[in-house]
Tab-separated table of C-alpha atoms in Angstrom:
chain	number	residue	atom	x	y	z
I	1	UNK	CA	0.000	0.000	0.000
I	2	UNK	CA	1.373	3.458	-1.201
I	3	UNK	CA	1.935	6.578	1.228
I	4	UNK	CA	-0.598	9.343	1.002
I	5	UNK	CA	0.576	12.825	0.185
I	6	UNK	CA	-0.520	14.666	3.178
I	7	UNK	CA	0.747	12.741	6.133
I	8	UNK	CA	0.779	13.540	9.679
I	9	UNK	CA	3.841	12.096	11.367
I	10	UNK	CA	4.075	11.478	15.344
I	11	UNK	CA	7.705	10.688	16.326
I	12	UNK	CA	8.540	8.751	19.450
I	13	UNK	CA	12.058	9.974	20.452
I	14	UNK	CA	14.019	8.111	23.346
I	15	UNK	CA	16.505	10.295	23.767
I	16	UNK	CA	18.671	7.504	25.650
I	17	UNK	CA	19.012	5.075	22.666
I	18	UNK	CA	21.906	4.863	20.711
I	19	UNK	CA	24.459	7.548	20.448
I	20	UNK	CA	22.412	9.866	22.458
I	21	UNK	CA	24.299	12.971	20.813
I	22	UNK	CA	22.295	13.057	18.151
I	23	UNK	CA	20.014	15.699	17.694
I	24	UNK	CA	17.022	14.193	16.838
I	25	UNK	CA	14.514	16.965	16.932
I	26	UNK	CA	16.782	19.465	14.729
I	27	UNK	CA	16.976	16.637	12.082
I	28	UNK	CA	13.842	15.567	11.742
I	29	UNK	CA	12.532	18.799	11.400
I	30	UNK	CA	15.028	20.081	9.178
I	31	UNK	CA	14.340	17.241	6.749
I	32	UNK	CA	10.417	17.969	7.194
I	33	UNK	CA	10.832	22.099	6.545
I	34	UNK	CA	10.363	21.849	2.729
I	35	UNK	CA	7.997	18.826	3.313
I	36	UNK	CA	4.227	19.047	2.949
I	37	UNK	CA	3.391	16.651	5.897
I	38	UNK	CA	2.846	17.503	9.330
I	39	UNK	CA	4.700	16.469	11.836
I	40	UNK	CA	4.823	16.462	15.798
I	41	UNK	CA	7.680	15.064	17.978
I	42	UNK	CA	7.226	13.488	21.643
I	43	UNK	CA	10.477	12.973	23.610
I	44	UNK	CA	10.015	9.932	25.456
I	45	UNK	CA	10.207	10.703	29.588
I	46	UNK	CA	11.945	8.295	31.970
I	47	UNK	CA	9.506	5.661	33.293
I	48	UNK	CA	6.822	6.374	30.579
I	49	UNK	CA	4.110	4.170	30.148
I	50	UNK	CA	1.972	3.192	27.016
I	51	UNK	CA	-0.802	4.576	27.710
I	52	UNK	CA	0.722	8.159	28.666
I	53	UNK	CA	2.124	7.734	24.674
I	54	UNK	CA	-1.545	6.017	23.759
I	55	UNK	CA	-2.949	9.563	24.838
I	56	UNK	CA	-0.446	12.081	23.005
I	57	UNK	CA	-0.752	10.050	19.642
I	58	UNK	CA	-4.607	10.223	20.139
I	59	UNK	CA	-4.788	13.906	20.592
I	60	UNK	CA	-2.309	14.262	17.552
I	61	UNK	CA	-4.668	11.836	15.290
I	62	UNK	CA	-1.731	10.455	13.166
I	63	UNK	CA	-1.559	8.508	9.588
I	64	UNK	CA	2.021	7.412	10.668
I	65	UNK	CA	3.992	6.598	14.075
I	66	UNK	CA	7.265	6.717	14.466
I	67	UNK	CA	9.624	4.907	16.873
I	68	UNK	CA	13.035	6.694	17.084
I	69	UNK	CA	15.433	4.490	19.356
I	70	UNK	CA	16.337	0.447	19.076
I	71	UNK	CA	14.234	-2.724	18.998
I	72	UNK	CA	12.861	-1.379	22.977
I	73	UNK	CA	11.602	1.628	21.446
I	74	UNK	CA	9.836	0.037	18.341
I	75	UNK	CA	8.250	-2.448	20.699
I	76	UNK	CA	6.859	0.505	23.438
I	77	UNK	CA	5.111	2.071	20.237
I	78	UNK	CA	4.314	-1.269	18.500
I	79	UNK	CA	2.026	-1.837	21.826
I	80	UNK	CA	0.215	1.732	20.975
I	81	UNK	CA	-0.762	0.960	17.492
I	82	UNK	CA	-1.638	-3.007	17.850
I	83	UNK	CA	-4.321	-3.944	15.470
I	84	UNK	CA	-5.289	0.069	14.812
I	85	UNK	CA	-5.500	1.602	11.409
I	86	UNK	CA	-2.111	3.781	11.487
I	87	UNK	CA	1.348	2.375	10.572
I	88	UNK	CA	4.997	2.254	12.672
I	89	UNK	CA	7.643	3.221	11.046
I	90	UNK	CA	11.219	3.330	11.878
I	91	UNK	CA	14.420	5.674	12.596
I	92	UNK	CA	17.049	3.405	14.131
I	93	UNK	CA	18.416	5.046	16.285
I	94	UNK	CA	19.691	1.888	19.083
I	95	UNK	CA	22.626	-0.412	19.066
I	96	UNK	CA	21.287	-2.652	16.980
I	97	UNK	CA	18.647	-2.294	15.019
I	98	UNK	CA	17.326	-5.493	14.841
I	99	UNK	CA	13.719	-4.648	13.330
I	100	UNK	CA	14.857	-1.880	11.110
I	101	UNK	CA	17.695	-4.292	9.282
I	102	UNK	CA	14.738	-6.799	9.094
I	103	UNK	CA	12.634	-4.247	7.013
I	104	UNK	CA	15.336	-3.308	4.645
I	105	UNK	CA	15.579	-0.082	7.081
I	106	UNK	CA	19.527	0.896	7.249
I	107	UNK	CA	21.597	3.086	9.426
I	108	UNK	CA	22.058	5.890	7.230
I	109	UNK	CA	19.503	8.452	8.677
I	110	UNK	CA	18.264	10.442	5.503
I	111	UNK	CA	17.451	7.264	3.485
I	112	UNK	CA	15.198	5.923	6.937
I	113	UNK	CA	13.346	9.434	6.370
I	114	UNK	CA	12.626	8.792	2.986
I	115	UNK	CA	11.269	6.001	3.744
I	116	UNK	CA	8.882	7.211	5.810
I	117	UNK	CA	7.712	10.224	3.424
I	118	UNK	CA	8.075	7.874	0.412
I	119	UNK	CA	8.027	4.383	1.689
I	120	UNK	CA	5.059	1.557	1.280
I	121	UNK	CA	2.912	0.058	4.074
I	122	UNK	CA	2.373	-3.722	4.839
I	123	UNK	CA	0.704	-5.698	7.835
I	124	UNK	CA	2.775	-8.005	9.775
I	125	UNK	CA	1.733	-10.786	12.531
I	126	UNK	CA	3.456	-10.270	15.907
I	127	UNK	CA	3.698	-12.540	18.922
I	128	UNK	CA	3.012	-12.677	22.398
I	129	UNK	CA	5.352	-14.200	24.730
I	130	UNK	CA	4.336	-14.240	28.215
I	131	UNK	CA	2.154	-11.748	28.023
I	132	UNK	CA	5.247	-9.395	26.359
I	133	UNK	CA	4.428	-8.516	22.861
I	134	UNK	CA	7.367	-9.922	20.520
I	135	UNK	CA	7.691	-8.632	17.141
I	136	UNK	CA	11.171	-9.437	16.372
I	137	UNK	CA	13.063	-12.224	18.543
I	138	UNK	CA	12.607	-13.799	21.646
I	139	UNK	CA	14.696	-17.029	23.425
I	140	UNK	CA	15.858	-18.531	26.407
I	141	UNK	CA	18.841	-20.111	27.343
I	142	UNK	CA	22.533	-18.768	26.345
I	143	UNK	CA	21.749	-15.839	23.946
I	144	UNK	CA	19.486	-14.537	26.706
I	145	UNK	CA	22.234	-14.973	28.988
I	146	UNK	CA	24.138	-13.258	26.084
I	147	UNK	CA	22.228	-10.420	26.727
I	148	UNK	CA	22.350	-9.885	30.452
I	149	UNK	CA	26.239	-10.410	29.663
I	150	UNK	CA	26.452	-8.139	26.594
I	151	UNK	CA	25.732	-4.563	28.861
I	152	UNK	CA	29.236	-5.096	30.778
I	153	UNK	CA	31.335	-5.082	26.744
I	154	UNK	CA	32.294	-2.073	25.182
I	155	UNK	CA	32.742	-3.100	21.943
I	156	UNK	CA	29.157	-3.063	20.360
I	157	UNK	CA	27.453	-4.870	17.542
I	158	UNK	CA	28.546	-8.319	15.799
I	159	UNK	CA	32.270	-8.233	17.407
I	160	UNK	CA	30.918	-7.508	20.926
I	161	UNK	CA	28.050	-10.205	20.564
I	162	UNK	CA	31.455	-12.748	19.661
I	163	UNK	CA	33.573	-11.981	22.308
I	164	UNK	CA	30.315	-11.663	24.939
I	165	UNK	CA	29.499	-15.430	23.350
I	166	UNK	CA	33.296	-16.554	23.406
I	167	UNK	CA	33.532	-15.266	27.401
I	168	UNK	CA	30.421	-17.636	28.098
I	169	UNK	CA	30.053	-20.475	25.902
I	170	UNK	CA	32.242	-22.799	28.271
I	171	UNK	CA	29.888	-22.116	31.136
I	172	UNK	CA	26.313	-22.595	30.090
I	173	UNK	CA	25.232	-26.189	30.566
I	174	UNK	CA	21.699	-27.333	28.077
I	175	UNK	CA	18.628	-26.832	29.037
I	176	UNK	CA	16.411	-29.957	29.640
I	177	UNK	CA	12.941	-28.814	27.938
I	178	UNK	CA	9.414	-30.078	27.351
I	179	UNK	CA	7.469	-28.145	24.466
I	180	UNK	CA	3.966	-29.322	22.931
I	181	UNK	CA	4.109	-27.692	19.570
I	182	UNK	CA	0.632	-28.595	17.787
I	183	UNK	CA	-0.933	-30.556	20.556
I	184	UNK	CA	2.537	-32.693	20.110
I	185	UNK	CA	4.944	-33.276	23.046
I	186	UNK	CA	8.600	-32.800	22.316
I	187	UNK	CA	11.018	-33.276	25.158
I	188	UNK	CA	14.808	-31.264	24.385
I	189	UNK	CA	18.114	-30.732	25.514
I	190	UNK	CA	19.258	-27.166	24.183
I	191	UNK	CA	22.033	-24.635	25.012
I	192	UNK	CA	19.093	-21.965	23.888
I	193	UNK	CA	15.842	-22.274	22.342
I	194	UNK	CA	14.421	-19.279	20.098
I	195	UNK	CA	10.905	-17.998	19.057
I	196	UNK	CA	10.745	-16.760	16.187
I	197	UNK	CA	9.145	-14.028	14.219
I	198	UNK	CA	12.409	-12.518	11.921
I	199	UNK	CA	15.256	-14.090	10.471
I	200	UNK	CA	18.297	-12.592	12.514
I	201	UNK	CA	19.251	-10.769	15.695
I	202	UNK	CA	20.363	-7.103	15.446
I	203	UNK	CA	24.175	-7.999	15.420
I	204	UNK	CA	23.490	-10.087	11.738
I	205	UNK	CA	23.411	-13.203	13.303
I	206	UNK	CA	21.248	-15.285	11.565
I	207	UNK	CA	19.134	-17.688	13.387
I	208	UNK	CA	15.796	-18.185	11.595
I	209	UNK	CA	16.677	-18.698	7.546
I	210	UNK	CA	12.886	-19.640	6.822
I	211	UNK	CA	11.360	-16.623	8.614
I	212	UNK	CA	8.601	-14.330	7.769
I	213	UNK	CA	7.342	-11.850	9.773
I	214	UNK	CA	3.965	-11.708	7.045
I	215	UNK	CA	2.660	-15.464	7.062
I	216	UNK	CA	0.935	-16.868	10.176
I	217	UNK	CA	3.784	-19.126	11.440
I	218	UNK	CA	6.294	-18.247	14.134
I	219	UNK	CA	9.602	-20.475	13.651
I	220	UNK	CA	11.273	-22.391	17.085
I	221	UNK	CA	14.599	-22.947	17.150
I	222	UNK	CA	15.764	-25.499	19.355
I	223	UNK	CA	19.672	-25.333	19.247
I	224	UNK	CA	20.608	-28.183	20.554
I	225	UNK	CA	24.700	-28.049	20.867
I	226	UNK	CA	26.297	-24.920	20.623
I	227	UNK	CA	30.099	-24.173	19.659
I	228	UNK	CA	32.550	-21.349	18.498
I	229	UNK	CA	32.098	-22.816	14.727
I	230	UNK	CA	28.174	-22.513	15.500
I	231	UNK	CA	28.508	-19.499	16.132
I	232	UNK	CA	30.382	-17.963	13.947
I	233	UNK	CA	28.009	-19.709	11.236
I	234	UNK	CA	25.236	-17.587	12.796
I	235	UNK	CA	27.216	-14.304	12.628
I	236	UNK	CA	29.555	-13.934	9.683
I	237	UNK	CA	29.187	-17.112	6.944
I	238	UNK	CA	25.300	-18.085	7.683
I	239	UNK	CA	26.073	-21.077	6.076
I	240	UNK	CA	23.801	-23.851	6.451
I	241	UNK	CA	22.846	-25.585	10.395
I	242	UNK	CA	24.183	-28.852	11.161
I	243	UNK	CA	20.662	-30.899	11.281
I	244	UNK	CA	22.413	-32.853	14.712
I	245	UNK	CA	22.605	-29.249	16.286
I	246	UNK	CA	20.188	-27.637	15.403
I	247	UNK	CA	15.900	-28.115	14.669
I	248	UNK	CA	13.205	-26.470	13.660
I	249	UNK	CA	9.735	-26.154	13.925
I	250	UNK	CA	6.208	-24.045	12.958
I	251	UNK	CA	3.765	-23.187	14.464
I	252	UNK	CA	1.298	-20.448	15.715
I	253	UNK	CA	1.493	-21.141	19.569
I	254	UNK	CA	3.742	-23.189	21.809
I	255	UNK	CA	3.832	-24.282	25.438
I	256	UNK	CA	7.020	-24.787	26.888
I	257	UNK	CA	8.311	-25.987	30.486
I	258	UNK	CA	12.088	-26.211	31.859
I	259	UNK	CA	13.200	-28.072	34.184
I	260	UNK	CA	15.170	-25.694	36.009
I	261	UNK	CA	14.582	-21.580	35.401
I	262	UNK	CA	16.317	-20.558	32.558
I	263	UNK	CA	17.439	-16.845	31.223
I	264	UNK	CA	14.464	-15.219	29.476
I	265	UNK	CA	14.621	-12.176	26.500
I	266	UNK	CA	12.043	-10.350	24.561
I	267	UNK	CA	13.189	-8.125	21.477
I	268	UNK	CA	16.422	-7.733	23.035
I	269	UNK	CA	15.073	-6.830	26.686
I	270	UNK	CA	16.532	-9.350	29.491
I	271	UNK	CA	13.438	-10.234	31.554
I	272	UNK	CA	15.172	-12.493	34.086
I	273	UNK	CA	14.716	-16.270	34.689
I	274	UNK	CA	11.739	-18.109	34.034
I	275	UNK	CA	10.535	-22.113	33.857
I	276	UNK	CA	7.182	-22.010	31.281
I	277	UNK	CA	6.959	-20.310	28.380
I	278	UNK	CA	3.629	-19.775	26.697
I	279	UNK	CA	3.709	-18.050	23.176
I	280	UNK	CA	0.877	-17.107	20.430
I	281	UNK	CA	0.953	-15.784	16.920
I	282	UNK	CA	-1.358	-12.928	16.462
I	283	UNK	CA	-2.113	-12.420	12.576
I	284	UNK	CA	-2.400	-8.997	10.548
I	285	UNK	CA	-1.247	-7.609	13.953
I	286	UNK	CA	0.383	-4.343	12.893
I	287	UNK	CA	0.607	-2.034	9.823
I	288	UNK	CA	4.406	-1.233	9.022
I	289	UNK	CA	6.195	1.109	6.664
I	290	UNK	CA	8.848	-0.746	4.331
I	291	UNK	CA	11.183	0.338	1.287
I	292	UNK	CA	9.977	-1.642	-1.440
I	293	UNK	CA	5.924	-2.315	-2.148
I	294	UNK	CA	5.232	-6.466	-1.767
C-alpha cells in the first residue's frame, strides 16, 4: 500500500538510545521544513508508560507513528498501534537495530526518512510471549544470557556479541525442555531455544533462515549443541545448520516448560529467569512502513 501525500507524522524519540548525541529533533525537522506533511515530535520521559504515549498520539490523530530508538523503542510504540489503522515506522536510532535491518531499514539516517515520506505500508503478525508482545526475537537459554552479559562489553554490535558469546560459551550447561508444539509433546536438551518471528538478531546473526514476519507461522529454534564454529556460522558465513545441532519447527502457539529456570529475553530486553513459556501468533497484527511495495 502506497503513502498518502498529506501525512501527519508522530515521532517517538528516546533520547537515551543509541548515540544519544544526536540531535534528533533538529533533524527531523530540518528534513520535514520543505515537506508538505505535518509532523509532531514526543520525547520519550523516563519511566513512561503506554498509555501516557496512547494519549499524546490520540490527541495528535496520526496517519504514521514513528519509533526513534532500538528494537525497545519500536516495541513501546508497536504496543500503541496493535491492530489500529495507522502504521509504525522506523528511525534506528539503538545499538542494533534489529527490526529496522529486518525491514530493509539501514543506518544511514536520511534514506530511513525517505522512507517514511516515500516508503510503502504492509501488515505483519506479531507474537506474544508471556504476556510481552514480541515482534522481532525472543529465546531462552545462552543468547538470553548473552544479553544480560552483553551490557558489561564495550565493543558493540557483531564483534561484541562474539567476544560476549566466546567469554560464556564454556559455562552454560543445556537446558532440559518439554514443548507441545501442535498438541505434540517434544522433550529437548538445548544450550538456547528461540521464538521466532524474523530471520536474525540485530548484530546479523542469523538464526531463523525460513522466517517471515507476514505469514501466520512463528519459527522455534531449538539449538541443541552450541560451539565457536556454531557461532560464527550464525554471525559472519550463515552457512547452512548442522541438522544434529540444530531443529526447527512451525507453528502459531507453543507451550514450553524447563526443568530448572532458565534466562528469558524479549526483542532484546533481558526479563530475568523463568521455567514455562507460553507463546501465540497474532495475525495482521500491525501495519508497518517498508522500502519496497510487496
Amino acid at each position: 500500500m502506497t503513502q498518502e501525500n498529506n501525512l501527519k507524522l508522530f515521532f517517538v524519540i528516546n533520547p537515551g538510545s543509541g548515540n544519544n548525541k544526536t540531535d534528533w529533533p533538529v533533524i527531523i525537522a530540518d528534513y520535514f521544513k520543505p515537506l508538505p506533511h505535518t509532523i509532531e515530535l514526543y520525547s520519550l520521559p523516563k519511566n513512561c508508560n503506554v498509555e501516557t504515549i496512547k494519549e499524546r498520539i490520540k490527541l495528535f490523530s496520526p496517519h504514521q507513528v514513528i519509533a526513534v530508538g532500538g528494537d525497545g523503542t519500536i516495541k513501546l510504540v508497536a504496543e500503541c498501534l496493535l491492530e489500529t489503522d495507522m502504521t509504525l515506522g522506523i528511525l534506528p536510532a539503538g545499538s542494533a537495530n534489529g527490526l529496522a535491518k529486518e525491514l530493509g531499514i539501514g543506518d544511514n539516517t536520511t534514506a530511513a526518512l525517505d522512507i517514511l515520506a516515500k516508503g510503502f505500508s504492509k501488515k505483519i503478525h506479531v507474537t506474544t510471549v508471556n504476556g510481552e508482545l514480541c515482534i522481532h526475537l525472543s529465546d531462552i537459554g545462552l543468547n538470553a544470557y548473552l544479553m544480560k552479559r552483553f551490557e558489561s562489553i564495550k565493543v558493540r554490535g557483531m564483534w561484541g556479541y562474539l567476544m560476549a558469546s566466546f567469554r560464556v560459551l564454556w559455562q552454560h550447561s543445556l537446558m532440559e525442555v518439554e514443548m507441545k508444539i501442535d498438541k505434540k509433546p517434544i522433550t529437548i536438551k538445548a544450550a538456547m531455544i528461540v521464538i521466532a518471528n524474523a530471520t536474525k538478531y540485530g548484530t546479523g546473526a542469523v538464526i531463523n533462515p525460513i522466517g517471515k514476519l507476514d505469514d501466520e507461522l512463528f519459527e522455534v529454534i531449538a539449538v541443541k549443541k552450541i560451539s565457536p564454529r556454531e557461532i560464527f556460522k550464525m554471525v559472519v558465513t550463515h552457512a547452512p545448520y548442522d541438522s544434529e545441532k540444530t531443529e526447527v519447527f512451525q507453528t502459531n502457539a507453543l507451550l514450553m516448560r524447563s526443568a530448572k529456570k532458565v534466562h528469558f529475553q524479549v526483542d532484546g530486553e533481558y526479563l530475568g529467569k523463568v521455567k514455562e513459556i507460553k507463546a501465540i501468533l497474532i495475525p495482521d497484527a500491525l501495519k508497518v512502513i517498508i522500502p519496497e511495495p510487496v
